[in-house]
Short mmCIF file of C-alpha atoms in Angstrom, two decimals:
data_model
loop_
_atom_site.label_atom_id
_atom_site.label_comp_id
_atom_site.label_asym_id
_atom_site.label_seq_id
_atom_site.Cartn_x
_atom_site.Cartn_y
_atom_site.Cartn_z
CA MET Y 284 -44.69 -148.33 69.74
CA GLU Y 285 -47.67 -146.06 69.09
CA ASP Y 286 -49.32 -148.82 67.03
CA SER Y 287 -48.81 -151.25 69.91
CA VAL Y 288 -50.48 -148.85 72.35
CA LYS Y 289 -53.36 -148.25 69.96
CA ARG Y 290 -53.99 -151.98 69.57
CA LYS Y 291 -54.01 -152.49 73.35
CA MET Y 292 -56.52 -149.68 73.83
CA GLU Y 293 -58.77 -150.85 71.01
CA GLN Y 294 -58.96 -154.32 72.54
CA PHE Y 295 -59.84 -153.14 76.03
CA TYR Y 296 -62.99 -151.75 77.64
CA GLU Y 297 -63.11 -148.12 78.69
CA GLY Y 298 -65.69 -146.18 80.67
CA VAL Y 299 -68.82 -147.85 82.04
CA ASP Y 300 -69.14 -150.29 79.14
CA GLY Y 301 -68.15 -153.86 79.87
CA PRO Y 302 -67.40 -155.72 83.11
CA PRO Y 303 -66.76 -153.80 86.35
CA LEU Y 304 -63.59 -155.72 87.29
CA ARG Y 305 -60.77 -155.43 84.75
CA VAL Y 306 -57.31 -156.96 84.51
CA LEU Y 307 -54.69 -155.97 81.95
CA PRO Y 308 -51.31 -157.73 82.18
CA ILE Y 309 -48.57 -155.54 80.70
CA GLY Y 310 -45.87 -158.14 81.32
CA GLY Y 311 -45.10 -161.29 83.27
CA LEU Y 312 -48.10 -163.37 82.16
CA GLY Y 313 -46.92 -166.81 81.03
CA GLU Y 314 -43.28 -165.70 81.16
CA ILE Y 315 -40.51 -165.25 83.73
CA GLY Y 316 -39.84 -161.58 84.43
CA MET Y 317 -41.28 -158.12 83.74
CA ASN Y 318 -44.20 -158.54 86.13
CA CYS Y 319 -46.55 -155.60 85.67
CA MET Y 320 -50.34 -155.64 85.77
CA LEU Y 321 -53.19 -153.15 85.77
CA VAL Y 322 -56.19 -154.10 87.92
CA GLY Y 323 -59.26 -151.90 87.87
CA ASN Y 324 -62.83 -151.25 88.83
CA TYR Y 325 -64.35 -149.75 85.68
CA ASP Y 326 -61.98 -146.94 84.67
CA ARG Y 327 -60.04 -146.61 87.93
CA TYR Y 328 -56.85 -148.68 88.15
CA ILE Y 329 -53.93 -149.67 90.31
CA LEU Y 330 -50.64 -150.97 88.92
CA ILE Y 331 -49.30 -154.09 90.63
CA ASP Y 332 -45.50 -154.46 90.33
CA ALA Y 333 -43.11 -152.97 87.78
CA GLY Y 334 -40.38 -155.45 87.00
CA VAL Y 335 -37.71 -156.03 84.38
CA MET Y 336 -37.00 -159.09 82.28
CA PHE Y 337 -33.44 -160.17 81.64
CA PRO Y 338 -32.61 -161.03 78.03
CA ASP Y 339 -31.56 -164.40 76.67
CA TYR Y 340 -27.95 -164.91 75.65
CA ASP Y 341 -28.81 -164.48 71.96
CA GLU Y 342 -30.18 -160.95 72.52
CA PHE Y 343 -26.85 -159.19 72.12
CA GLY Y 344 -26.55 -155.64 73.44
CA VAL Y 345 -29.77 -155.81 75.48
CA GLN Y 346 -29.26 -155.38 79.24
CA LYS Y 347 -32.87 -155.52 80.40
CA ILE Y 348 -36.41 -155.45 79.02
CA ILE Y 349 -39.04 -153.18 80.60
CA PRO Y 350 -42.84 -152.95 80.34
CA ASP Y 351 -44.47 -150.75 77.69
CA THR Y 352 -44.29 -147.37 79.46
CA THR Y 353 -45.85 -145.63 76.46
CA PHE Y 354 -49.09 -147.43 77.21
CA ILE Y 355 -48.79 -146.68 80.93
CA LYS Y 356 -48.32 -142.98 80.14
CA LYS Y 357 -51.43 -142.97 77.91
CA TRP Y 358 -53.47 -144.24 80.84
CA SER Y 359 -51.62 -142.40 83.61
CA HIS Y 360 -54.73 -140.38 84.49
CA LYS Y 361 -56.55 -143.66 85.25
CA ILE Y 362 -53.79 -145.22 87.38
CA GLU Y 363 -54.30 -144.10 90.97
CA ALA Y 364 -51.62 -146.13 92.79
CA VAL Y 365 -48.72 -148.55 92.39
CA ILE Y 366 -48.47 -151.52 94.75
CA ILE Y 367 -45.35 -153.69 94.91
CA THR Y 368 -45.67 -157.27 96.17
CA HIS Y 369 -41.96 -157.86 96.92
CA GLY Y 370 -38.42 -156.75 96.13
CA HIS Y 371 -37.19 -159.04 93.35
CA GLU Y 372 -35.90 -157.32 90.22
CA ASP Y 373 -38.67 -158.80 88.08
CA HIS Y 374 -41.11 -156.89 90.31
CA ILE Y 375 -39.33 -153.59 91.12
CA GLY Y 376 -36.59 -153.24 88.50
CA ALA Y 377 -38.62 -151.16 86.03
CA LEU Y 378 -39.79 -148.55 88.55
CA PRO Y 379 -37.21 -145.95 87.37
CA TRP Y 380 -38.91 -146.04 83.95
CA VAL Y 381 -42.51 -146.61 85.04
CA ILE Y 382 -42.70 -143.86 87.69
CA PRO Y 383 -41.86 -141.00 85.25
CA ALA Y 384 -44.68 -142.27 83.01
CA LEU Y 385 -47.22 -141.83 85.83
CA ASP Y 386 -48.77 -138.67 87.22
CA SER Y 387 -46.41 -136.87 89.60
CA THR Y 388 -48.59 -137.53 92.65
CA THR Y 389 -49.36 -141.23 92.11
CA PRO Y 390 -48.41 -143.02 95.37
CA ILE Y 391 -46.22 -146.14 95.51
CA PHE Y 392 -47.05 -148.70 98.21
CA ALA Y 393 -44.71 -151.45 99.43
CA SER Y 394 -43.66 -153.32 102.56
CA SER Y 395 -40.90 -151.75 104.65
CA PHE Y 396 -38.01 -153.94 103.38
CA THR Y 397 -39.13 -153.61 99.76
CA MET Y 398 -39.43 -149.86 100.24
CA GLU Y 399 -35.79 -149.66 101.37
CA LEU Y 400 -34.77 -151.23 98.04
CA ILE Y 401 -37.06 -148.87 96.12
CA LYS Y 402 -35.69 -145.79 97.88
CA LYS Y 403 -32.12 -146.64 96.95
CA ARG Y 404 -33.05 -147.29 93.33
CA LEU Y 405 -35.01 -144.05 92.94
CA LYS Y 406 -32.19 -142.04 94.52
CA GLU Y 407 -29.74 -143.55 92.02
CA PHE Y 408 -31.97 -142.36 89.17
CA GLY Y 409 -32.62 -138.93 90.69
CA ILE Y 410 -36.39 -139.40 91.00
CA PHE Y 411 -36.74 -139.98 94.75
CA LEU Y 412 -39.67 -138.15 96.34
CA SER Y 413 -40.47 -139.32 99.87
CA SER Y 414 -44.05 -137.98 99.83
CA ARG Y 415 -45.03 -140.55 97.16
CA LEU Y 416 -43.71 -143.58 99.06
CA LYS Y 417 -46.10 -145.34 101.44
CA SER Y 418 -45.07 -148.36 103.52
CA PHE Y 419 -47.68 -150.92 104.55
CA ARG Y 420 -47.85 -153.79 107.05
CA VAL Y 421 -49.46 -157.17 106.51
CA ARG Y 422 -53.12 -157.47 107.55
CA ASN Y 423 -53.41 -153.66 107.79
CA ARG Y 424 -55.93 -152.46 105.20
CA PHE Y 425 -55.47 -149.25 103.22
CA GLN Y 426 -57.18 -147.49 100.32
CA ALA Y 427 -55.53 -147.45 96.90
CA GLY Y 428 -57.57 -146.15 93.99
CA PRO Y 429 -60.93 -147.97 93.83
CA PHE Y 430 -59.79 -150.80 96.13
CA GLU Y 431 -59.47 -151.42 99.81
CA VAL Y 432 -56.19 -153.36 99.90
CA GLU Y 433 -55.18 -155.95 102.48
CA PRO Y 434 -51.63 -157.34 102.23
CA ILE Y 435 -51.26 -160.97 103.35
CA ARG Y 436 -47.93 -162.59 104.21
CA VAL Y 437 -46.76 -165.34 101.88
CA THR Y 438 -43.42 -167.15 102.01
CA HIS Y 439 -40.91 -166.78 99.19
CA SER Y 440 -37.13 -166.48 98.75
CA ILE Y 441 -37.06 -162.86 99.91
CA PRO Y 442 -38.39 -161.14 103.07
CA ASP Y 443 -41.67 -159.24 103.19
CA CYS Y 444 -43.37 -160.96 100.25
CA CYS Y 445 -47.11 -160.28 100.16
CA GLY Y 446 -50.27 -161.35 98.45
CA LEU Y 447 -52.90 -158.67 97.94
CA VAL Y 448 -56.62 -158.83 98.67
CA LEU Y 449 -58.37 -156.13 96.62
CA ARG Y 450 -61.92 -155.32 97.71
CA CYS Y 451 -64.45 -153.03 96.05
CA GLY Y 452 -68.23 -152.84 95.69
CA ASP Y 453 -68.17 -155.12 92.63
CA GLY Y 454 -66.19 -157.99 94.12
CA THR Y 455 -62.96 -159.22 95.70
CA ILE Y 456 -59.73 -160.04 93.86
CA PHE Y 457 -56.90 -162.03 95.39
CA HIS Y 458 -53.48 -161.52 93.78
CA THR Y 459 -51.07 -163.98 95.43
CA GLY Y 460 -47.78 -162.37 94.45
CA ASP Y 461 -44.92 -164.90 94.19
CA TRP Y 462 -45.22 -167.65 96.76
CA LYS Y 463 -44.40 -171.08 98.05
CA ILE Y 464 -45.61 -172.72 101.25
CA ASP Y 465 -42.66 -173.01 103.63
CA GLU Y 466 -43.82 -174.55 106.90
CA SER Y 467 -40.53 -173.79 108.69
CA PRO Y 468 -38.96 -170.61 107.23
CA VAL Y 469 -35.66 -169.62 108.80
CA ASP Y 470 -36.99 -166.19 109.81
CA GLY Y 471 -40.05 -167.70 111.50
CA ARG Y 472 -42.49 -165.65 109.43
CA ILE Y 473 -44.85 -168.36 108.23
CA PHE Y 474 -47.32 -168.41 105.37
CA ASP Y 475 -50.55 -166.79 106.63
CA ARG Y 476 -53.00 -169.70 106.30
CA GLU Y 477 -55.41 -168.07 108.74
CA ALA Y 478 -55.87 -165.05 106.47
CA LEU Y 479 -56.63 -167.30 103.50
CA GLU Y 480 -59.12 -169.34 105.51
CA GLU Y 481 -60.92 -166.14 106.49
CA LEU Y 482 -60.87 -164.98 102.88
CA SER Y 483 -62.35 -168.29 101.66
CA LYS Y 484 -65.37 -167.76 103.92
CA GLU Y 485 -65.77 -164.20 102.66
CA GLY Y 486 -65.64 -165.30 99.02
CA VAL Y 487 -63.34 -164.35 96.15
CA THR Y 488 -64.48 -163.14 92.74
CA LEU Y 489 -61.11 -163.68 91.06
CA MET Y 490 -57.86 -165.26 92.21
CA MET Y 491 -54.62 -164.70 90.30
CA SER Y 492 -51.75 -166.96 91.35
CA ASP Y 493 -48.06 -166.85 90.45
CA SER Y 494 -45.71 -169.64 91.54
CA THR Y 495 -42.82 -170.88 89.40
CA ASN Y 496 -42.86 -174.69 88.87
CA ILE Y 497 -46.43 -174.90 90.18
CA LEU Y 498 -47.17 -177.63 87.59
CA SER Y 499 -44.39 -179.86 88.94
CA PRO Y 500 -45.63 -182.48 91.45
CA GLY Y 501 -44.46 -182.41 95.06
CA ARG Y 502 -43.54 -179.63 97.47
CA SER Y 503 -40.74 -177.09 97.51
CA THR Y 504 -37.92 -177.75 99.96
CA SER Y 505 -37.90 -175.53 103.03
CA GLU Y 506 -35.01 -173.11 103.45
CA SER Y 507 -34.36 -174.73 106.84
CA VAL Y 508 -33.43 -177.97 105.04
CA VAL Y 509 -30.95 -176.01 102.92
CA ALA Y 510 -29.47 -174.55 106.12
CA SER Y 511 -28.72 -178.03 107.48
CA SER Y 512 -27.10 -179.12 104.23
CA LEU Y 513 -24.98 -175.97 104.10
CA LEU Y 514 -23.64 -176.57 107.58
CA ARG Y 515 -22.76 -180.16 106.76
CA HIS Y 516 -20.82 -179.28 103.61
CA VAL Y 517 -18.99 -176.34 105.17
CA SER Y 518 -18.03 -178.49 108.16
CA GLU Y 519 -16.64 -181.18 105.85
CA ALA Y 520 -14.42 -178.68 103.96
CA LYS Y 521 -11.73 -178.58 106.64
CA GLY Y 522 -8.59 -176.74 105.62
CA ARG Y 523 -10.11 -175.34 102.41
CA ARG Y 524 -11.81 -172.09 101.41
CA VAL Y 525 -15.55 -172.43 100.79
CA ILE Y 526 -17.37 -170.41 98.12
CA THR Y 527 -21.15 -170.33 97.82
CA THR Y 528 -23.33 -168.67 95.19
CA GLN Y 529 -26.92 -167.48 95.38
CA PHE Y 530 -29.44 -164.84 94.40
CA ALA Y 531 -28.38 -161.58 96.07
CA SER Y 532 -31.92 -161.04 97.33
CA ASN Y 533 -32.10 -164.28 99.30
CA ILE Y 534 -31.59 -162.79 102.76
CA HIS Y 535 -32.81 -166.04 104.34
CA ARG Y 536 -29.99 -167.96 102.62
CA ILE Y 537 -27.48 -165.38 103.83
CA GLY Y 538 -28.74 -166.09 107.35
CA SER Y 539 -28.14 -169.82 106.84
CA ILE Y 540 -24.63 -169.14 105.51
CA LYS Y 541 -23.86 -166.83 108.44
CA ALA Y 542 -24.93 -169.58 110.87
CA ALA Y 543 -22.66 -172.10 109.11
CA ALA Y 544 -19.76 -169.64 109.21
CA ASP Y 545 -20.22 -168.98 112.92
CA LEU Y 546 -20.40 -172.68 113.80
CA THR Y 547 -17.25 -173.50 111.80
CA GLY Y 548 -15.18 -170.48 112.83
CA ARG Y 549 -15.07 -168.76 109.44
CA ARG Y 550 -15.32 -165.10 108.41
CA LEU Y 551 -17.79 -164.05 105.74
CA VAL Y 552 -16.81 -162.26 102.52
CA PHE Y 553 -19.27 -160.88 99.95
CA VAL Y 554 -18.19 -160.65 96.31
CA GLY Y 555 -20.85 -158.86 94.27
CA MET Y 556 -22.30 -155.38 94.79
CA SER Y 557 -25.93 -156.56 94.71
CA LEU Y 558 -25.33 -158.83 97.73
CA ARG Y 559 -24.36 -155.82 99.82
CA THR Y 560 -27.26 -153.75 98.44
CA TYR Y 561 -29.85 -156.26 99.63
CA LEU Y 562 -28.11 -156.90 102.95
CA GLU Y 563 -27.86 -153.19 103.73
CA ALA Y 564 -31.56 -152.70 102.91
CA ALA Y 565 -32.43 -155.57 105.24
CA PHE Y 566 -30.15 -154.10 107.94
CA ARG Y 567 -31.87 -150.70 107.73
CA ASP Y 568 -35.22 -152.46 108.07
CA GLY Y 569 -34.13 -154.65 110.97
CA LYS Y 570 -34.34 -157.92 109.01
CA ALA Y 571 -30.64 -158.61 108.33
CA PRO Y 572 -29.01 -161.73 109.81
CA LEU Y 573 -25.74 -159.81 110.28
CA ASP Y 574 -24.26 -156.34 110.42
CA PRO Y 575 -22.72 -155.47 107.01
CA SER Y 576 -19.80 -153.81 108.79
CA THR Y 577 -18.64 -157.20 110.13
CA LEU Y 578 -17.92 -158.59 106.64
CA VAL Y 579 -14.36 -159.06 105.45
CA LYS Y 580 -13.81 -156.78 102.46
CA ALA Y 581 -13.18 -158.63 99.21
CA GLU Y 582 -9.95 -156.68 98.66
CA ASP Y 583 -8.66 -157.88 102.08
CA MET Y 584 -9.13 -161.61 101.44
CA ASP Y 585 -5.43 -162.24 100.87
CA ALA Y 586 -4.71 -161.19 104.45
CA TYR Y 587 -6.65 -164.21 105.77
CA ASP Y 588 -5.92 -167.91 105.75
CA PRO Y 589 -8.26 -169.35 103.08
CA LYS Y 590 -9.49 -172.09 105.42
CA ASN Y 591 -10.94 -169.38 107.68
CA LEU Y 592 -13.10 -167.79 104.97
CA LEU Y 593 -16.57 -168.45 103.60
CA VAL Y 594 -17.10 -166.44 100.39
CA VAL Y 595 -20.58 -165.58 99.13
CA THR Y 596 -20.89 -164.62 95.46
CA THR Y 597 -23.54 -163.81 92.91
CA GLY Y 598 -23.86 -165.89 89.75
CA SER Y 599 -26.07 -168.89 90.53
CA GLN Y 600 -27.85 -168.41 87.18
CA ALA Y 601 -24.61 -167.98 85.21
CA GLU Y 602 -25.34 -164.29 84.63
CA PRO Y 603 -22.58 -162.96 82.34
CA ARG Y 604 -21.54 -160.08 84.62
CA ALA Y 605 -21.96 -161.87 87.95
CA ALA Y 606 -18.95 -162.37 90.21
CA LEU Y 607 -18.71 -166.15 89.97
CA ASN Y 608 -19.03 -166.21 86.19
CA LEU Y 609 -16.28 -163.59 85.86
CA ALA Y 610 -14.06 -165.50 88.29
CA SER Y 611 -14.55 -168.74 86.34
CA TYR Y 612 -12.46 -167.41 83.45
CA GLY Y 613 -10.14 -165.12 85.43
CA GLY Y 614 -12.10 -161.95 84.73
CA SER Y 615 -12.80 -160.93 88.34
CA HIS Y 616 -10.42 -158.60 90.19
CA ALA Y 617 -12.09 -159.42 93.50
CA LEU Y 618 -12.18 -163.23 93.36
CA LYS Y 619 -9.43 -165.55 92.13
CA LEU Y 620 -10.40 -169.21 92.16
CA SER Y 621 -8.08 -171.97 93.31
CA LYS Y 622 -8.22 -175.72 92.67
CA GLU Y 623 -8.29 -176.13 96.46
CA ASP Y 624 -11.56 -174.19 96.80
CA VAL Y 625 -14.82 -175.94 97.65
CA LEU Y 626 -17.65 -174.47 95.57
CA LEU Y 627 -21.20 -175.01 96.84
CA TYR Y 628 -23.51 -174.44 93.91
CA SER Y 629 -27.25 -174.81 94.40
CA ALA Y 630 -29.39 -173.81 91.41
CA LYS Y 631 -31.73 -175.20 88.81
CA VAL Y 632 -29.90 -176.70 85.80
CA LEU Y 633 -30.36 -174.49 82.73
CA LEU Y 634 -30.02 -176.17 79.35
CA MET Y 635 -28.75 -173.61 76.85
#
């Protein structure tokens, strides 16, 4: 590890030598997961995101992969702030390891919903300190290290996703965060085209963009289209229990499922702890489509007629420990599958 840190430092400018604007990806460049990047003006830096990467199936015994915190610790005196673009695990999951590597007063900035997720995680690890946590709002500028930072709303599969405009005397950097252009998001919070048009007139020195499948032609489907399809399929499953699976963080999808349940007279059940974690964070921040207390508890499912239930599970990516994967081979105590169930599965096909 020390050799790895030494090589990174030998290959990178320090002090006043070299270009004034500097970018050092620690993870997430050209790969899915472990997003973590240093952006600086000479020798003053901010750290954008601190995510984990989940291992492939052939990496036995490995639960998650984190950025090189040894390197972050070596440069902790140069890192003046951490800014989180949104609340997906590949952007916040490594914070419990990254924060202890930083100076004890380094602030962490995030949107209000993302901050709710961060607070819970830091409390679980015993490193919560409220004075370090700073919530921001889109289009409200704030100072972080050498940069004046302006968060801009972008649409994605989780609430409160932001791009970051970083301004300093030597230029302007635009870091998009994760994004897609959804013209009709279910929460009504549209992609901020106006901010980008204003920024284009101002001029950008460097733009860094991150959007999965960006090289594929066409446009991404709006979540509102998914909502219509969900309602149709749930309505057609008369007399049968319906089970859906999704990313736990997709609060917008939960809203679409809740609407389908209401319109078809079904009660919602969550199977998977992470689903409740994200919903409760959204509820505390005022962005939840339902009150978590109204959910049927997984252990109470047997008390209800199956045709009156709509079950939401984790496991859309066939994660080994996710609820649906466990249930598929009888390994889940909370969910027992039946041949009468209707399973709505919407995910990219993974060829293993």
